[in-house]
Short mmCIF file of C-alpha atoms in Angstrom, two decimals:
data_model
loop_
_atom_site.label_atom_id
_atom_site.label_comp_id
_atom_site.label_asym_id
_atom_site.label_seq_id
_atom_site.Cartn_x
_atom_site.Cartn_y
_atom_site.Cartn_z
CA MET A 1 -209.48 -12.02 38.18
CA GLU A 2 -212.99 -11.60 36.72
CA LYS A 3 -211.90 -11.49 33.42
CA LYS A 4 -210.34 -15.27 33.56
CA ARG A 5 -213.17 -16.18 35.61
CA LEU A 6 -215.45 -15.82 32.82
CA TYR A 7 -213.18 -16.90 29.99
CA TRP A 8 -212.61 -20.06 32.21
CA LYS A 9 -216.64 -20.11 32.31
CA ILE A 10 -216.26 -19.69 28.41
CA CYS A 11 -214.29 -22.96 27.74
CA CYS A 12 -216.23 -25.16 30.44
CA ILE A 13 -219.22 -24.51 28.17
CA ALA A 14 -217.38 -24.76 25.07
CA ALA A 15 -216.00 -28.26 26.41
CA ILE A 16 -219.37 -29.39 27.60
CA PHE A 17 -220.85 -28.43 24.00
CA LEU A 18 -218.51 -29.74 22.33
CA CYS A 19 -219.22 -33.51 24.11
CA ILE A 20 -223.27 -33.16 23.43
CA LEU A 21 -222.35 -32.10 19.90
CA THR A 22 -220.34 -35.28 19.54
CA PHE A 23 -223.50 -37.57 20.33
CA THR A 24 -225.84 -36.08 17.62
CA PRO A 25 -226.52 -36.95 14.22
CA LEU A 26 -224.49 -33.99 13.15
CA VAL A 27 -221.10 -35.84 14.36
CA ILE A 28 -222.52 -39.53 13.94
CA PRO A 29 -225.18 -39.89 11.94
CA GLN A 30 -226.35 -43.47 12.10
CA GLY A 31 -225.06 -45.58 8.91
CA ILE A 32 -223.55 -42.87 6.79
CA ALA A 33 -220.04 -42.06 6.15
CA THR A 34 -220.14 -39.47 3.87
CA PRO A 35 -219.25 -36.63 3.12
CA GLU A 36 -215.73 -37.66 3.34
CA LEU A 37 -212.45 -35.48 4.00
CA ALA A 38 -209.32 -36.25 2.18
CA GLY A 39 -211.05 -40.16 2.18
CA VAL A 40 -211.65 -40.30 5.95
CA PRO A 41 -214.95 -41.11 6.46
CA TYR A 42 -217.16 -38.78 8.22
CA SER A 43 -217.69 -39.54 11.57
CA LEU A 44 -214.26 -40.03 11.97
CA TRP A 45 -212.67 -36.57 10.65
CA THR A 46 -215.34 -34.94 12.51
CA SER A 47 -215.19 -36.80 15.82
CA PHE A 48 -210.84 -35.92 15.55
CA ILE A 49 -211.36 -32.43 15.08
CA ILE A 50 -213.40 -32.15 18.09
CA THR A 51 -210.51 -34.12 20.08
CA VAL A 52 -207.81 -31.79 18.72
CA LEU A 53 -210.59 -28.77 19.91
CA LEU A 54 -211.02 -30.16 23.29
CA VAL A 55 -207.36 -30.70 23.75
CA VAL A 56 -206.90 -26.91 22.22
CA LEU A 57 -209.62 -25.77 24.95
CA THR A 58 -207.87 -27.51 27.63
CA TYR A 59 -204.47 -25.58 27.05
CA ILE A 60 -206.65 -22.42 26.64
CA GLY A 61 -207.78 -23.62 30.26
CA THR A 62 -204.49 -23.55 31.34
CA ARG A 63 -203.94 -19.95 30.59
CA VAL A 64 -207.29 -18.47 31.81
CA HIS A 65 -207.94 -21.04 35.13
CA PRO A 66 -208.44 -18.79 37.82
CA GLY A 67 -206.34 -21.01 40.35
CA MET A 68 -203.31 -20.30 38.61
CA GLN A 69 -203.48 -17.41 40.82
CA ASN A 70 -202.52 -19.52 43.68
CA GLU A 71 -199.95 -21.15 42.06
CA GLU A 72 -197.07 -19.41 44.42
CA GLU A 73 -198.53 -20.80 47.26
CA ASP A 74 -198.34 -24.10 45.74
CA VAL A 75 -195.57 -26.68 46.46
CA MET B 1 -186.48 -62.79 15.73
CA ILE B 2 -185.41 -64.45 19.40
CA PHE B 3 -181.86 -62.69 18.86
CA TRP B 4 -183.88 -59.21 18.72
CA VAL B 5 -186.05 -60.32 21.45
CA TRP B 6 -182.94 -60.69 23.60
CA VAL B 7 -181.54 -57.55 22.51
CA PHE B 8 -184.65 -55.40 23.38
CA GLY B 9 -185.42 -57.40 25.79
CA LEU B 10 -181.93 -57.01 27.61
CA ILE B 11 -182.03 -53.35 27.03
CA TYR B 12 -185.51 -53.23 28.61
CA ALA B 13 -184.72 -55.04 31.72
CA GLY B 14 -181.79 -53.03 32.17
CA LEU B 15 -183.00 -49.66 32.08
CA LEU B 16 -186.12 -50.86 34.50
CA VAL B 17 -182.98 -52.36 36.80
CA PHE B 18 -181.73 -48.95 37.13
CA ALA B 19 -185.32 -47.05 37.40
CA SER B 20 -185.42 -49.40 40.72
CA LEU B 21 -182.01 -48.78 41.83
CA LYS B 22 -182.23 -44.75 40.96
CA SER B 23 -185.38 -44.62 43.42
CA TYR B 24 -183.88 -47.26 46.15
CA LYS B 25 -183.09 -45.39 49.32
CA LYS B 26 -181.84 -46.86 52.45
CA ASN B 27 -184.52 -45.91 55.48
CA ARG B 28 -186.84 -43.97 52.90
CA SER B 29 -190.17 -42.73 54.96
CA SER B 30 -193.37 -44.40 53.81
CA GLU B 31 -194.31 -41.02 52.06
CA GLU B 32 -191.42 -41.28 49.92
CA PHE B 33 -191.95 -44.82 49.15
CA MET B 34 -195.94 -44.78 48.66
CA MET B 35 -195.99 -40.80 47.25
CA ALA B 36 -192.76 -40.91 45.20
CA GLY B 37 -191.77 -37.49 47.67
CA SER B 38 -194.52 -35.51 45.82
CA ASN B 39 -192.20 -34.02 43.37
CA ILE B 40 -193.00 -34.93 39.63
CA GLY B 41 -191.93 -32.61 36.92
CA LEU B 42 -194.02 -32.02 33.62
CA THR B 43 -192.04 -35.11 31.46
CA LEU B 44 -192.04 -37.66 34.16
CA GLY B 45 -196.16 -37.00 34.91
CA VAL B 46 -197.49 -36.50 31.45
CA LEU B 47 -195.44 -40.21 30.61
CA THR B 48 -196.81 -41.62 33.96
CA PHE B 49 -200.04 -40.63 33.43
CA ALA B 50 -200.14 -42.01 29.89
CA ALA B 51 -198.48 -45.06 30.62
CA ALA B 52 -200.81 -45.79 33.22
CA LEU B 53 -203.69 -45.16 30.95
CA PHE B 54 -202.50 -46.61 28.15
CA SER B 55 -202.16 -50.21 28.30
CA THR B 56 -202.65 -53.64 26.69
CA PHE B 57 -206.58 -52.09 26.36
CA THR B 58 -204.98 -49.78 23.77
CA PHE B 59 -202.19 -51.54 22.17
CA LEU B 60 -203.90 -54.44 21.30
CA GLY B 61 -207.57 -53.93 22.55
CA MET B 62 -207.96 -50.47 20.81
CA PRO B 63 -206.78 -52.29 17.24
CA ASP B 64 -209.72 -55.15 17.84
CA PHE B 65 -212.08 -52.63 18.63
CA PHE B 66 -211.52 -50.87 15.27
CA ARG B 67 -210.97 -54.09 13.69
CA ILE B 68 -214.50 -55.30 14.86
CA ASN B 69 -216.34 -51.79 15.12
CA GLY B 70 -214.97 -49.58 12.87
CA VAL B 71 -214.41 -45.85 12.96
CA GLY B 72 -216.69 -44.92 16.12
CA ALA B 73 -214.10 -46.73 18.20
CA TRP B 74 -212.31 -43.38 17.88
CA ILE B 75 -215.05 -41.22 19.41
CA PHE B 76 -215.42 -44.39 22.33
CA LEU B 77 -211.88 -43.18 23.40
CA ALA B 78 -210.45 -40.36 22.09
CA VAL B 79 -212.81 -38.19 22.23
CA SER B 80 -213.69 -39.07 25.55
CA ASP B 81 -209.76 -38.59 26.22
CA GLY B 82 -209.94 -35.45 25.16
CA ALA B 83 -212.95 -34.36 27.25
CA MET B 84 -210.84 -36.04 30.63
CA VAL B 85 -208.13 -34.14 30.27
CA PHE B 86 -210.30 -30.89 30.01
CA LEU B 87 -211.98 -32.44 33.54
CA LEU B 88 -208.10 -33.18 34.74
CA LEU B 89 -207.67 -29.55 34.71
CA TRP B 90 -210.82 -28.41 36.80
CA PHE B 91 -210.76 -31.83 39.01
CA GLY B 92 -206.96 -31.66 39.55
CA TYR B 93 -207.39 -28.33 40.81
CA HIS B 94 -209.94 -28.74 43.81
CA ILE B 95 -207.99 -31.87 44.84
CA ARG B 96 -204.55 -30.54 45.07
CA ASN B 97 -206.60 -27.63 46.78
CA LYS B 98 -208.33 -30.18 49.09
CA VAL B 99 -205.24 -32.10 49.91
CA LYS B 100 -202.69 -29.20 50.19
CA GLY B 101 -201.03 -28.97 53.78
CA MET B 102 -202.41 -32.62 54.73
CA GLU B 103 -200.89 -36.40 53.90
CA PHE B 104 -202.19 -37.94 51.13
CA ARG B 105 -203.41 -41.09 51.89
CA GLY B 106 -204.84 -42.54 48.89
CA VAL B 107 -208.82 -41.48 47.96
CA SER B 108 -209.78 -43.78 50.65
CA GLY B 109 -208.10 -41.99 53.11
CA LEU B 110 -209.44 -38.64 51.71
CA ILE B 111 -212.84 -39.38 51.19
CA THR B 112 -213.06 -40.53 54.70
CA ARG B 113 -211.76 -37.47 56.41
CA CYS B 114 -214.42 -35.22 53.89
CA TYR B 115 -217.25 -37.31 55.21
CA GLU B 116 -215.99 -37.85 58.36
CA ASN B 117 -217.45 -41.53 57.77
CA LYS B 118 -214.98 -44.50 57.55
CA LEU B 119 -217.74 -46.08 55.08
CA ALA B 120 -217.02 -43.97 52.41
CA GLY B 121 -213.68 -45.04 52.69
CA TYR B 122 -214.73 -48.82 52.44
CA VAL B 123 -217.23 -48.37 49.81
CA PHE B 124 -214.63 -46.63 47.67
CA PHE B 125 -211.75 -49.17 48.19
CA LEU B 126 -214.31 -51.90 47.38
CA SER B 127 -215.24 -50.41 44.18
CA ALA B 128 -211.46 -50.18 43.57
CA PHE B 129 -210.36 -53.76 44.62
CA LEU B 130 -213.61 -55.40 42.44
CA PHE B 131 -212.63 -53.50 39.36
CA LEU B 132 -209.56 -53.03 39.08
CA ILE B 133 -208.37 -56.64 39.77
CA PRO B 134 -210.11 -58.36 37.10
CA TYR B 135 -208.71 -55.44 34.58
CA VAL B 136 -205.43 -56.20 35.87
CA GLY B 137 -205.67 -59.97 35.22
CA ILE B 138 -206.93 -59.56 31.95
CA GLN B 139 -203.64 -56.96 30.69
CA ILE B 140 -201.42 -59.63 32.48
CA GLN B 141 -203.27 -62.29 30.45
CA GLY B 142 -203.17 -60.32 27.28
CA ILE B 143 -199.55 -60.35 27.45
CA ALA B 144 -199.34 -64.00 28.26
CA ILE B 145 -201.72 -65.04 25.00
CA PHE B 146 -198.80 -62.63 22.93
CA MET B 147 -196.07 -64.44 24.61
CA ASP B 148 -197.14 -67.35 24.06
CA ALA B 149 -197.87 -66.66 20.10
CA ALA B 150 -194.16 -65.29 20.24
CA PHE B 151 -192.86 -68.86 21.68
CA PRO B 152 -195.12 -71.52 21.01
CA GLY B 153 -194.46 -74.37 23.59
CA SER B 154 -191.38 -72.68 25.51
CA PHE B 155 -194.26 -71.80 28.87
CA PRO B 156 -197.51 -72.57 29.64
CA ALA B 157 -199.49 -69.10 30.03
CA TRP B 158 -199.73 -68.81 33.73
CA GLY B 159 -195.98 -69.56 33.22
CA TRP B 160 -195.65 -65.81 31.48
CA SER B 161 -198.24 -64.43 33.91
CA ALA B 162 -196.53 -65.45 37.12
CA GLY B 163 -193.26 -64.19 35.57
CA ILE B 164 -194.97 -60.69 35.09
CA VAL B 165 -196.34 -60.76 38.15
CA LEU B 166 -192.77 -61.31 39.65
CA ILE B 167 -191.31 -58.39 37.73
CA MET B 168 -193.88 -56.12 39.07
CA LEU B 169 -193.39 -56.99 42.54
CA ILE B 170 -189.54 -56.78 42.62
CA TYR B 171 -189.24 -53.50 41.47
CA SER B 172 -191.94 -51.79 42.88
CA GLU B 173 -190.77 -53.46 46.13
CA ILE B 174 -187.36 -52.01 45.14
CA GLY B 175 -188.27 -48.24 44.50
CA GLY B 176 -191.55 -47.79 45.32
CA LEU B 177 -193.92 -45.48 43.32
CA LYS B 178 -190.65 -43.44 41.97
CA ALA B 179 -189.28 -46.75 40.77
CA ILE B 180 -192.96 -47.07 39.12
CA ILE B 181 -192.95 -43.65 37.88
CA PHE B 182 -189.39 -43.75 36.24
CA SER B 183 -190.23 -47.33 34.54
CA ASP B 184 -193.62 -46.10 33.32
CA ALA B 185 -191.28 -42.79 31.67
CA ILE B 186 -189.49 -45.66 29.55
CA GLN B 187 -192.98 -47.65 29.36
CA GLY B 188 -194.74 -45.09 27.58
CA LEU B 189 -192.06 -44.08 25.23
CA LEU B 190 -191.53 -47.27 24.14
CA LEU B 191 -195.46 -47.71 23.73
CA LEU B 192 -195.59 -44.84 21.47
CA VAL B 193 -192.40 -45.63 19.41
CA VAL B 194 -193.81 -49.59 19.03
CA ILE B 195 -196.94 -48.44 18.44
CA TRP B 196 -196.18 -46.01 15.29
CA ILE B 197 -193.86 -48.49 13.74
CA ILE B 198 -196.45 -51.25 13.54
CA GLY B 199 -199.43 -48.75 13.00
CA TRP B 200 -197.35 -47.11 9.85
CA ALA B 201 -196.37 -50.44 8.49
CA CYS B 202 -199.95 -51.53 8.68
CA LEU B 203 -200.78 -48.26 6.66
CA ASN B 204 -198.14 -48.68 4.20
CA HIS B 205 -199.86 -52.20 3.58
CA PHE B 206 -202.54 -49.83 2.13
CA GLY B 207 -200.82 -47.45 0.61
CA GLY B 208 -202.48 -44.43 2.60
CA ILE B 209 -205.17 -42.93 4.63
CA GLY B 210 -207.28 -42.60 1.47
CA PRO B 211 -207.03 -46.05 0.07
CA MET B 212 -207.11 -47.79 3.44
CA PHE B 213 -210.70 -46.74 3.77
CA ASP B 214 -211.68 -47.11 0.12
CA LYS B 215 -210.37 -50.79 0.56
CA ILE B 216 -212.40 -51.52 4.34
CA GLY B 217 -215.63 -49.42 2.05
CA THR B 218 -215.40 -52.90 -0.06
CA VAL B 219 -214.52 -55.28 2.61
CA GLN B 220 -216.99 -54.28 5.35
CA GLU B 221 -218.54 -51.00 4.69
CA ASP B 222 -220.65 -50.98 8.44
CA LEU B 223 -216.81 -50.36 9.75
CA LEU B 224 -217.08 -46.66 8.70
CA SER B 225 -219.20 -45.38 10.33
CA THR B 226 -221.78 -45.74 13.61
CA PRO B 227 -223.18 -47.94 14.96
CA GLY B 228 -220.65 -50.38 13.64
CA PRO B 229 -221.32 -53.79 12.17
CA GLN B 230 -222.51 -55.04 15.79
CA GLY B 231 -224.56 -52.18 16.30
CA LEU B 232 -222.65 -51.52 19.30
CA LEU B 233 -221.56 -48.01 19.20
CA THR B 234 -224.47 -46.29 19.90
CA PRO B 235 -225.13 -42.98 21.19
CA GLN B 236 -226.14 -44.37 24.06
CA PHE B 237 -222.92 -46.67 24.73
CA LEU B 238 -220.49 -43.99 23.60
CA ILE B 239 -222.58 -41.45 26.17
CA ALA B 240 -222.22 -44.05 29.17
CA SER B 241 -218.36 -44.66 28.02
CA LEU B 242 -217.56 -40.65 28.11
CA ILE B 243 -218.90 -40.71 31.66
CA ALA B 244 -217.06 -43.54 32.69
CA ILE B 245 -213.79 -42.72 31.03
CA LEU B 246 -214.18 -38.67 32.80
CA MET B 247 -214.71 -40.13 36.10
CA ILE B 248 -211.19 -42.10 35.50
CA PRO B 249 -208.86 -39.60 36.88
CA VAL B 250 -211.52 -39.35 39.89
CA THR B 251 -212.13 -42.62 40.78
CA GLN B 252 -209.44 -44.81 39.45
CA PRO B 253 -206.56 -44.08 42.23
CA GLN B 254 -203.61 -44.69 40.29
CA PHE B 255 -204.20 -41.47 38.44
CA THR B 256 -205.72 -39.45 41.51
CA THR B 257 -202.19 -40.26 43.12
CA ARG B 258 -200.41 -38.97 40.05
CA ILE B 259 -202.48 -35.59 40.24
CA VAL B 260 -201.17 -35.36 43.62
CA VAL B 261 -197.74 -35.82 43.32
CA MET B 262 -196.98 -33.40 40.52
CA LYS B 263 -194.71 -30.98 41.54
CA SER B 264 -196.91 -28.00 41.22
CA MET B 265 -200.53 -26.57 40.11
CA LYS B 266 -199.05 -25.52 36.97
CA THR B 267 -196.86 -28.66 35.98
CA MET B 268 -200.39 -30.85 36.77
CA GLN B 269 -202.08 -28.42 34.14
CA LEU B 270 -199.81 -29.04 31.84
CA MET B 271 -199.61 -32.16 31.98
CA ALA B 272 -203.32 -32.58 31.44
CA VAL B 273 -202.47 -30.59 27.82
CA SER B 274 -199.84 -33.03 26.93
CA LEU B 275 -201.64 -36.15 27.68
CA GLY B 276 -204.57 -34.82 25.56
CA ALA B 277 -202.06 -34.52 22.45
CA PHE B 278 -200.22 -37.89 23.82
CA ALA B 279 -203.70 -39.78 23.74
CA ILE B 280 -204.33 -38.72 19.94
CA LEU B 281 -200.58 -40.10 19.07
CA VAL B 282 -201.31 -43.18 20.44
CA ILE B 283 -204.58 -43.70 19.78
CA LEU B 284 -204.11 -42.76 16.09
CA PRO B 285 -202.07 -45.90 14.53
CA THR B 286 -204.22 -48.43 16.39
CA ILE B 287 -206.71 -47.31 13.39
CA PHE B 288 -204.63 -48.10 11.06
CA ILE B 289 -203.76 -51.48 12.77
CA GLY B 290 -207.50 -52.31 13.01
CA MET B 291 -208.27 -51.40 9.12
CA TYR B 292 -205.42 -53.66 8.37
CA GLY B 293 -207.20 -56.55 10.71
CA ALA B 294 -210.59 -55.99 8.90
CA ASP B 295 -209.04 -56.21 5.85
CA LEU B 296 -206.72 -59.31 6.16
CA TYR B 297 -208.34 -60.66 9.43
CA SER B 298 -211.99 -59.91 9.81
CA GLU B 299 -212.67 -63.85 10.20
CA TYR B 300 -209.89 -64.72 12.76
CA GLY B 301 -210.64 -64.54 16.36
CA ARG B 302 -208.77 -62.10 19.07
CA ASP B 303 -205.59 -64.25 19.70
CA GLU B 304 -204.65 -65.14 15.49
CA PHE B 305 -205.24 -61.43 14.73
CA PHE B 306 -202.81 -60.42 17.57
CA ALA B 307 -200.31 -62.58 16.49
CA ASN B 308 -200.64 -61.71 12.98
CA ALA B 309 -200.53 -58.28 12.39
CA PHE B 310 -197.92 -57.85 15.50
CA LEU B 311 -195.65 -60.62 14.80
CA TYR B 312 -195.69 -62.81 11.87
CA ASP B 313 -196.41 -59.61 9.52
CA GLN B 314 -193.68 -57.90 11.08
CA PRO B 315 -189.98 -57.89 10.21
CA ASP B 316 -188.27 -59.54 13.36
CA ALA B 317 -187.00 -56.63 14.91
CA VAL B 318 -190.21 -54.98 14.92
CA ALA B 319 -192.16 -58.10 15.90
CA ALA B 320 -189.41 -58.35 18.85
CA LEU B 321 -190.13 -54.57 19.71
CA ALA B 322 -193.59 -55.33 19.75
CA ILE B 323 -193.10 -57.77 22.15
CA ILE B 324 -191.01 -55.76 24.47
CA GLY B 325 -193.68 -52.96 24.11
CA LEU B 326 -196.71 -55.06 24.96
CA ILE B 327 -194.86 -56.24 27.99
CA ALA B 328 -194.23 -52.55 29.02
CA ALA B 329 -197.75 -51.30 28.10
CA GLY B 330 -198.90 -54.23 30.16
CA LEU B 331 -196.41 -53.65 33.37
CA SER B 332 -196.84 -49.86 33.78
CA THR B 333 -200.63 -50.20 34.10
CA THR B 334 -200.76 -53.24 35.96
CA ASN B 335 -198.27 -52.08 38.44
CA ALA B 336 -199.89 -48.78 38.97
CA GLN B 337 -203.14 -50.13 39.59
CA ILE B 338 -201.64 -52.99 42.23
CA PHE B 339 -199.32 -50.28 44.05
CA ALA B 340 -202.53 -47.95 43.98
CA LEU B 341 -204.72 -50.34 45.89
CA GLY B 342 -202.00 -50.70 48.14
CA SER B 343 -201.91 -47.12 48.68
CA GLU B 344 -205.48 -47.12 49.17
CA LEU B 345 -205.09 -49.86 51.85
CA ARG B 346 -202.76 -47.80 53.74
CA GLY B 347 -205.16 -44.78 54.13
CA LEU B 348 -207.73 -47.23 55.70
CA LEU B 349 -204.81 -48.76 58.20
CA ARG B 350 -204.78 -47.64 61.51
CA GLY B 351 -201.75 -48.08 64.09
CA ASN B 352 -197.98 -47.09 63.75
CA GLU B 353 -196.38 -46.31 60.49
CA LYS B 354 -194.05 -49.41 60.63
CA SER B 355 -197.28 -51.97 60.86
CA ILE B 356 -199.29 -49.79 58.36
CA MET B 357 -196.15 -49.99 55.97
CA ARG B 358 -195.98 -53.74 56.30
CA ASN B 359 -199.45 -54.44 56.04
CA THR B 360 -199.28 -52.30 52.75
CA LYS B 361 -197.02 -54.17 51.12
CA ILE B 362 -198.44 -57.68 52.63
CA GLY B 363 -202.03 -56.08 50.52
CA ILE B 364 -199.73 -55.30 47.30
CA PHE B 365 -198.41 -58.75 47.35
CA VAL B 366 -201.82 -60.49 48.01
CA PHE B 367 -203.43 -58.22 45.51
CA SER B 368 -200.69 -59.27 42.94
CA VAL B 369 -201.61 -62.88 43.56
CA ILE B 370 -205.06 -62.44 43.22
CA ALA B 371 -204.73 -60.59 39.57
CA PHE B 372 -202.40 -63.40 38.83
CA PHE B 373 -205.32 -65.88 39.58
CA PHE B 374 -207.85 -64.03 37.18
CA SER B 375 -205.00 -63.74 34.83
CA ILE B 376 -205.97 -67.32 34.42
CA ILE B 377 -209.79 -67.23 34.69
CA VAL B 378 -211.05 -64.41 32.98
CA PHE B 379 -211.77 -64.03 29.26
CA ASP B 380 -213.16 -61.31 27.76
CA GLN B 381 -212.51 -58.28 25.10
CA LEU B 382 -209.93 -56.64 26.46
CA VAL B 383 -211.60 -53.16 25.65
CA LEU B 384 -215.00 -54.16 26.70
CA LEU B 385 -213.45 -55.23 30.06
CA ALA B 386 -211.57 -52.23 30.86
CA ARG B 387 -215.03 -50.32 30.37
CA VAL B 388 -216.64 -52.17 32.33
CA SER B 389 -213.69 -51.30 34.73
CA PHE B 390 -213.98 -47.66 34.26
CA ALA B 391 -217.82 -47.80 34.81
CA GLY B 392 -217.85 -49.94 37.57
CA THR B 393 -215.28 -47.26 39.71
CA GLY B 394 -217.22 -44.58 37.92
CA ILE B 395 -220.12 -45.18 40.10
CA MET B 396 -218.18 -43.58 43.23
CA GLY B 397 -217.77 -40.41 41.09
CA PRO B 398 -220.61 -38.48 42.21
CA MET B 399 -219.78 -39.32 45.88
CA ILE B 400 -216.31 -38.52 45.67
CA ILE B 401 -216.42 -34.89 43.57
CA LEU B 402 -219.41 -34.24 46.02
CA GLY B 403 -217.06 -34.77 49.23
CA ILE B 404 -213.94 -32.99 47.71
CA LEU B 405 -215.92 -30.26 46.10
CA SER B 406 -218.70 -29.58 48.78
CA ASP B 407 -218.17 -26.58 51.36
CA ARG B 408 -221.11 -27.91 53.01
CA LYS B 409 -222.08 -30.50 55.52
CA VAL B 410 -223.52 -32.96 53.76
CA SER B 411 -225.92 -36.09 54.56
CA PRO B 412 -224.22 -39.30 54.08
CA ALA B 413 -227.07 -40.82 51.93
CA ILE B 414 -224.73 -40.56 48.48
CA ILE B 415 -222.49 -43.06 50.36
CA TYR B 416 -225.09 -45.53 51.08
CA LEU B 417 -226.58 -44.85 47.52
CA SER B 418 -223.12 -45.21 45.93
CA LEU B 419 -223.00 -48.90 47.68
CA VAL B 420 -226.51 -49.77 46.58
CA GLY B 421 -225.52 -48.72 43.11
CA LEU B 422 -222.29 -50.75 43.23
CA ILE B 423 -224.34 -53.95 44.10
CA VAL B 424 -226.80 -52.93 41.74
CA PHE B 425 -224.14 -52.69 38.89
CA LEU B 426 -222.63 -56.01 39.92
CA SER B 427 -226.15 -57.85 39.98
CA SER B 428 -226.53 -56.65 36.00
CA LEU B 429 -222.80 -58.09 35.32
CA ALA B 430 -223.51 -61.25 37.05
CA GLY B 431 -226.85 -61.47 35.05
CA PHE B 432 -229.21 -61.27 38.17
CA ILE B 433 -231.26 -58.50 37.08
CA PRO B 434 -230.99 -56.83 33.21
CA ASP B 435 -228.74 -54.28 32.34
CA MET B 436 -231.31 -52.08 30.47
CA TYR B 437 -234.41 -50.16 31.71
CA PHE B 438 -236.98 -47.89 29.49
CA GLY B 439 -234.70 -48.24 26.41
CA LEU B 440 -231.56 -47.04 28.74
CA ARG B 441 -228.08 -48.64 29.88
CA LEU B 442 -228.25 -49.56 33.62
CA ASP B 443 -224.68 -47.70 33.97
CA LEU B 444 -226.06 -44.62 32.28
CA ILE B 445 -228.95 -44.63 34.75
CA LEU B 446 -226.65 -44.82 37.83
CA PHE B 447 -224.69 -42.22 36.29
CA ILE B 448 -227.83 -40.00 36.53
CA ILE B 449 -229.29 -40.99 39.67
CA LEU B 450 -225.88 -40.73 41.41
CA GLY B 451 -224.96 -37.23 40.07
CA LEU B 452 -228.68 -35.76 40.94
CA VAL B 453 -228.24 -37.21 44.74
CA ALA B 454 -224.74 -35.61 44.94
CA VAL B 455 -226.31 -32.11 43.42
CA ILE B 456 -229.36 -32.48 46.06
CA SER B 457 -227.24 -33.28 48.79
CA HIS B 458 -225.10 -30.17 48.24
CA LEU B 459 -227.81 -28.06 47.81
CA THR B 460 -229.49 -29.05 50.95
CA GLY B 461 -226.43 -29.55 52.97
CA LYS B 462 -226.01 -27.20 55.78
CA LYS B 463 -223.36 -24.43 55.08
CA LEU B 464 -220.45 -24.63 57.60
CA GLN B 465 -219.56 -21.71 59.97
CA LEU B 466 -215.86 -20.57 60.20
CA ILE B 467 -215.29 -20.21 63.79
CA SER B 468 -214.75 -16.62 64.88
CA PRO B 469 -211.96 -15.81 67.30
CA GLU B 470 -214.13 -11.95 68.34
CA THR B 471 -217.34 -13.62 68.40
CA ASP B 472 -216.20 -16.59 70.13
CA GLN B 473 -218.89 -18.80 68.15
#
């Protein structure tokens, strides 16, 4: 249970970190479209990866969320 | 095209009738009618949530938003949706625990109980009413514009709007929330299929993703980076949008209801993950349609772009599917919103169950009529109006989260401040006061202030003492 709590906290911190990162010049440099990845502009491919990572984090969250312990009680 | 519209239209109508009849039960309880028996499985849950979330706002609005503002639109919606599904996991757990063992009568009813203060429920209902109705209206209008382009001169725009409202009322009256959820499932799938068919056709116009962006670079280079040609997608705009979209499951009652009626905690959690994947799948092709519009129709207005990209440039069968897909997208979201408003009203009504249900149904009818009139008079960009709707209801987020999460007796100050925040936000929308202060957007300032007030209220709240039988305290 304690481990799950820790993993869940790590997931939350990672999700917040990804959100903050999105709004920095690292992802949205104003007026800059390079470097491209397979022809895709910079801000689009970086933010696409962030979106996928957020969904992956959500999946990991379902596995480590401490509330899943109480699932049996749930109707 | 008319032939294909009839073919797909009849199939779609048949499925809606089937969904309504399958959900119809004589002598059903109000709980069954309003909350679908609180027993929704994973597939239905994902599709109903997705169909309620991805509306004409996504189907028409997002291609237009990409066309005008460029690739930063992905951050505006997709990254925000990614964060939202993570929050859904966290918030869903707490709200389901909160309502466990009690009858859920909408967020208004729940929040009234949490604060033991009726004003909290009324303030929430007021924000939901004020910000959902125009949003519903503009979606009905979006469908009407599209139908007018498909069948010019056959009906006036208000005739299409009235028809849509009528269909919505009939099948929600017959089958209740369950019919809406079944039809959402059909509509969610239809939306995904249609948007990909059109997106794929638009991508083929360029010959691939790389050539697409190469071409856009020569047409309008600003579309390939933020803040876009109009300078709209600044970090501040995107952050405020993220917060507004994050608050959707908390403050938009149609989503909160869907979280609560899921069969189990595990189903709800898996629904959150699947919804994230669905969001990526559904938003991706809107980039292709938007870039197609930027290439061919950059000088055109909104309506001409929709008509060309979705109808005139497509083969007849695809154009017919686009019409049905759009109706599906708009109908699923609007009926979810109108029904949710009815559900919120029910949470505030007192009296015997029969009269509550009668008044709730009258309320749903009245809300539909008001939305119909809005659909005739409102004119705005779909996406920006949707964003205003998310931000407007989002102002209630700190009050709701505090009420649900805090285990302390908190001050009612947050209720009054949320009401003040709502009035201030409305005043800025009406142009009575500026929408920027000290270089910050007003909605962002309101989110920050109310968020801080919620934290302070929790920290200064009195801890609730559990009654112990031994000490008799």
